[in-house]
N, CA, C and O atoms as a DFTB+ gen file, in Angstrom:
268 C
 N C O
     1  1      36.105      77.245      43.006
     2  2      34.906      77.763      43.621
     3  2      35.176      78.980      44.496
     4  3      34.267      79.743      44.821
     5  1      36.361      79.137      44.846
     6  2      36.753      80.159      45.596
     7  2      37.435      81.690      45.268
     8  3      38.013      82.558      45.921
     9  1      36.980      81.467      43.755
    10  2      37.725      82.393      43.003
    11  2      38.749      82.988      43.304
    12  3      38.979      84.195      43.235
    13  1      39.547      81.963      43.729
    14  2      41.508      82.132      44.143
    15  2      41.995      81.012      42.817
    16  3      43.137      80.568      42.936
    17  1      41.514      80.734      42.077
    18  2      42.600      79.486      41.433
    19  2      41.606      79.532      39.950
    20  3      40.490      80.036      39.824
    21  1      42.153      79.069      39.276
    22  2      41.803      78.763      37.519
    23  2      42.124      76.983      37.408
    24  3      43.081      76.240      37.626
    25  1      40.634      76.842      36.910
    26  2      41.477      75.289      36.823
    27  2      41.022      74.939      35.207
    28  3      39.926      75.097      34.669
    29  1      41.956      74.547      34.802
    30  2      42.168      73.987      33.025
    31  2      42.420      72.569      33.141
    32  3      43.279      71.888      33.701
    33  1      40.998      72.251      32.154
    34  2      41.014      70.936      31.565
    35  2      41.269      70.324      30.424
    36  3      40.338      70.363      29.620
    37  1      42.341      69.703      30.047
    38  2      43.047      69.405      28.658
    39  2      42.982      68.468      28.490
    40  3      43.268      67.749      29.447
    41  1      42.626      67.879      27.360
    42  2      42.063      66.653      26.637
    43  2      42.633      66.002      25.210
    44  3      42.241      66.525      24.166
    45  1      43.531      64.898      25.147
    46  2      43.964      64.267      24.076
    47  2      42.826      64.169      23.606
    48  3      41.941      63.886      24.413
    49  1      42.447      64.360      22.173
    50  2      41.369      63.772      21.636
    51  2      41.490      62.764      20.058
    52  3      40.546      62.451      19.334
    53  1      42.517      62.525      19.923
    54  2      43.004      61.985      18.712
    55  2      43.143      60.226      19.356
    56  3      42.710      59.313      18.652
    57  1      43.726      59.955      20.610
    58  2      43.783      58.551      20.816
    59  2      45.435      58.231      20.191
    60  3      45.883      57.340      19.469
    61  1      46.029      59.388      20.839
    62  2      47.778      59.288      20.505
    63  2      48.215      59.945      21.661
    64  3      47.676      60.844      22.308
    65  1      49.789      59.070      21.896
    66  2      50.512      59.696      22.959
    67  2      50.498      61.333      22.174
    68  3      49.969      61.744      21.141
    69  1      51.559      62.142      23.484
    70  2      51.090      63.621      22.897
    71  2      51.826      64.623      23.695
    72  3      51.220      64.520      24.761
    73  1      52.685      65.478      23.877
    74  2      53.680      65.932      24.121
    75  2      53.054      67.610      23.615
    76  3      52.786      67.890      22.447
    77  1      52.920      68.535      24.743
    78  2      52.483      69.844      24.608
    79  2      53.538      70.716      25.802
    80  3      53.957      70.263      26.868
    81  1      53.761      71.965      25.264
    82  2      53.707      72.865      26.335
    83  2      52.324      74.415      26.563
    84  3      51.642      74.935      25.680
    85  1      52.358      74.669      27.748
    86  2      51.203      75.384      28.152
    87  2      51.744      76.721      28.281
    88  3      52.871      76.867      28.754
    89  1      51.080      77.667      27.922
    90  2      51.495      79.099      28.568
    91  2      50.061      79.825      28.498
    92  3      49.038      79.398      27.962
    93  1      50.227      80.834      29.067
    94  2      49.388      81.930      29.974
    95  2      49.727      83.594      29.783
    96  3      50.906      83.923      29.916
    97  1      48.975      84.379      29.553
    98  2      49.382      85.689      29.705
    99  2      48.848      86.681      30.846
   100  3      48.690      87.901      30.911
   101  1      48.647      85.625      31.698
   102  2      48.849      86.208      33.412
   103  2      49.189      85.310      34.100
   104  3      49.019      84.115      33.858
   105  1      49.936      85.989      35.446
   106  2      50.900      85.304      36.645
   107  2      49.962      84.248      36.947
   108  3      48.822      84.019      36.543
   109  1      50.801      83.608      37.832
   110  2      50.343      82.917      38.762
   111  2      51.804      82.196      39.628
   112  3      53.014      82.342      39.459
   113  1      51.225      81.625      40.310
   114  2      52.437      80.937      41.377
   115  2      52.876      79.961      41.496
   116  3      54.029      79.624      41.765
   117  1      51.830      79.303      41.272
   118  2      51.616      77.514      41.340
   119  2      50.786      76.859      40.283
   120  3      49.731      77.193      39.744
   121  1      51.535      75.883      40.153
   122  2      50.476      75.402      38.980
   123  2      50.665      73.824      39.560
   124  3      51.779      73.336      39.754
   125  1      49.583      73.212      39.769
   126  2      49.465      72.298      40.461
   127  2      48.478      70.927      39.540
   128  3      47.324      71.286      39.306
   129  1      48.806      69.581      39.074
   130  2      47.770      68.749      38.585
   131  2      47.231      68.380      39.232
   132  3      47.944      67.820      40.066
   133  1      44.927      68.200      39.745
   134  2      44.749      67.709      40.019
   135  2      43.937      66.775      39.580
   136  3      44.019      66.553      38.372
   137  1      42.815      65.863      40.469
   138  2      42.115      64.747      39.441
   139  2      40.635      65.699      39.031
   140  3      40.340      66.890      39.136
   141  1      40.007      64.608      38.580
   142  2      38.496      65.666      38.333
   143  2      37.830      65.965      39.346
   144  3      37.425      67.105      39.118
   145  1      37.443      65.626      40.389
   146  2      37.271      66.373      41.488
   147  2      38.371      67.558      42.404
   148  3      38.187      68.053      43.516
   149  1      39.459      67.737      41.496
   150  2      40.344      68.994      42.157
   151  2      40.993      68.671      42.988
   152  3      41.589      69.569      43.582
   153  1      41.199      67.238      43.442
   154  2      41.696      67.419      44.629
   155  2      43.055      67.283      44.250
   156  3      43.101      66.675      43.181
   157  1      44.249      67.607      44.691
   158  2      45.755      67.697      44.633
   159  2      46.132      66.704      44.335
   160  3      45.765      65.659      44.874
   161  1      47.025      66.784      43.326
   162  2      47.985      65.452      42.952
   163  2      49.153      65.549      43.312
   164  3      49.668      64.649      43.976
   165  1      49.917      66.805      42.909
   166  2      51.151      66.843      42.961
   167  2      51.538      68.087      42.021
   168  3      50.778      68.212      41.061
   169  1      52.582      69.038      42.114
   170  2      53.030      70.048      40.904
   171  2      53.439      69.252      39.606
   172  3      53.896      68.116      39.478
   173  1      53.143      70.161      38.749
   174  2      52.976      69.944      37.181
   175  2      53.822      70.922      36.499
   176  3      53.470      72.099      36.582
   177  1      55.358      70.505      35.538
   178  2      55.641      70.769      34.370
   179  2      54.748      71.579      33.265
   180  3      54.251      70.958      32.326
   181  1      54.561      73.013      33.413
   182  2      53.636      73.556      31.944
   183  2      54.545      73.377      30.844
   184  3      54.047      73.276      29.723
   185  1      56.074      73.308      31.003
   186  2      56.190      73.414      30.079
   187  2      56.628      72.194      29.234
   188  3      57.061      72.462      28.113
   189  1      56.587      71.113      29.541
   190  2      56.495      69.507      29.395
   191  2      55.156      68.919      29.626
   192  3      55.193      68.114      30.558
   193  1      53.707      69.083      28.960
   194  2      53.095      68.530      29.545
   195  2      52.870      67.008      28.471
   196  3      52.755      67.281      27.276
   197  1      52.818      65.767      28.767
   198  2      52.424      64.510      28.095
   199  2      51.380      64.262      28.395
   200  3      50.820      64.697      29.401
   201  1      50.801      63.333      27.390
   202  2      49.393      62.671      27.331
   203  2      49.218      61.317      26.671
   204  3      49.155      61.055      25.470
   205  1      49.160      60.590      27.627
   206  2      48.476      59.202      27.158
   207  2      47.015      59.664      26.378
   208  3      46.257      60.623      26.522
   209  1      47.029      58.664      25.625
   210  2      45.642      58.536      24.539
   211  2      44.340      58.599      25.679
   212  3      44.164      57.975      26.725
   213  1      43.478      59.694      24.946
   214  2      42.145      60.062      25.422
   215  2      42.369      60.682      27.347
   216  3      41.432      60.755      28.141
   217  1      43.404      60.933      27.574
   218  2      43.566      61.396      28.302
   219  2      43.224      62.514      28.546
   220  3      43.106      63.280      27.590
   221  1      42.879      63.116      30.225
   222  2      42.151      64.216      31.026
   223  2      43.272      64.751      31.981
   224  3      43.650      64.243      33.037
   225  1      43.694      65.832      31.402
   226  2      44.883      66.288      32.631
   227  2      44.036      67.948      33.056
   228  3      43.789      68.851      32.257
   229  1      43.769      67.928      34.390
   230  2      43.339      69.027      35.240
   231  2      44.535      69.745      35.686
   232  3      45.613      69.254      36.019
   233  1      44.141      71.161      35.638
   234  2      46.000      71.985      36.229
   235  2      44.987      73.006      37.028
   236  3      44.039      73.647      36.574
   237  1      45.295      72.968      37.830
   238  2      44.795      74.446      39.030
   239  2      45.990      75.466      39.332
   240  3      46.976      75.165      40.005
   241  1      45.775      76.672      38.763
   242  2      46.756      78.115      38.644
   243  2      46.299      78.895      40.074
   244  3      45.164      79.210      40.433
   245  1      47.601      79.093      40.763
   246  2      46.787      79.834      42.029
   247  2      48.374      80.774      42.120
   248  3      49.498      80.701      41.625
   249  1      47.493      81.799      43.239
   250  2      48.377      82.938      43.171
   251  2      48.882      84.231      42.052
   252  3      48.280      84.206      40.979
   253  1      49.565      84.957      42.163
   254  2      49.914      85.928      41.037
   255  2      48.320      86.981      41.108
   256  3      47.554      87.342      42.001
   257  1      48.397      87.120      39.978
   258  2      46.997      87.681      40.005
   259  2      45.256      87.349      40.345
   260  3      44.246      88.046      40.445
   261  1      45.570      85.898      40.450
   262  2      44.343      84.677      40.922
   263  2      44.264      84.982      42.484
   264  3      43.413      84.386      43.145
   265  1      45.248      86.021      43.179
   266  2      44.568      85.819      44.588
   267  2      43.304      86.934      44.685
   268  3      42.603      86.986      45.696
């Protein structure tokens, strides 16, 4: 909401574990998972990301060019 951060919502949709990596073709600083309301979980692996079946993983990108 503060147009400082990008937040991406990724979605198993098959109903299988699931093993991805993420990339971007602009900076950023932090890449952070949070829940569906945004609030902070903890830093996040882009380039390991897993997924339990029907799973919702939120990533908020801040910094780099996002400030």
């Amino acid at each position: 909401e503060d147009g400082k951060a990008i937040v991406l919502r990724l979605f198993e949709s098959l109903g299988k574990e699931a093993q991805t990596a993420l990339t971007t073709r602009f900076s950023f600083e932090q890449a952070t998972r949070c829940d569906l309301l945004e609030r902070p979980l903890g830093e996040i692996d882009l380039a390991n990301l897993r997924f339990h079946p029907y799973e919702i993983i939120s990533i908020r990108l801040e910094g780099g060019i996002l400030k």
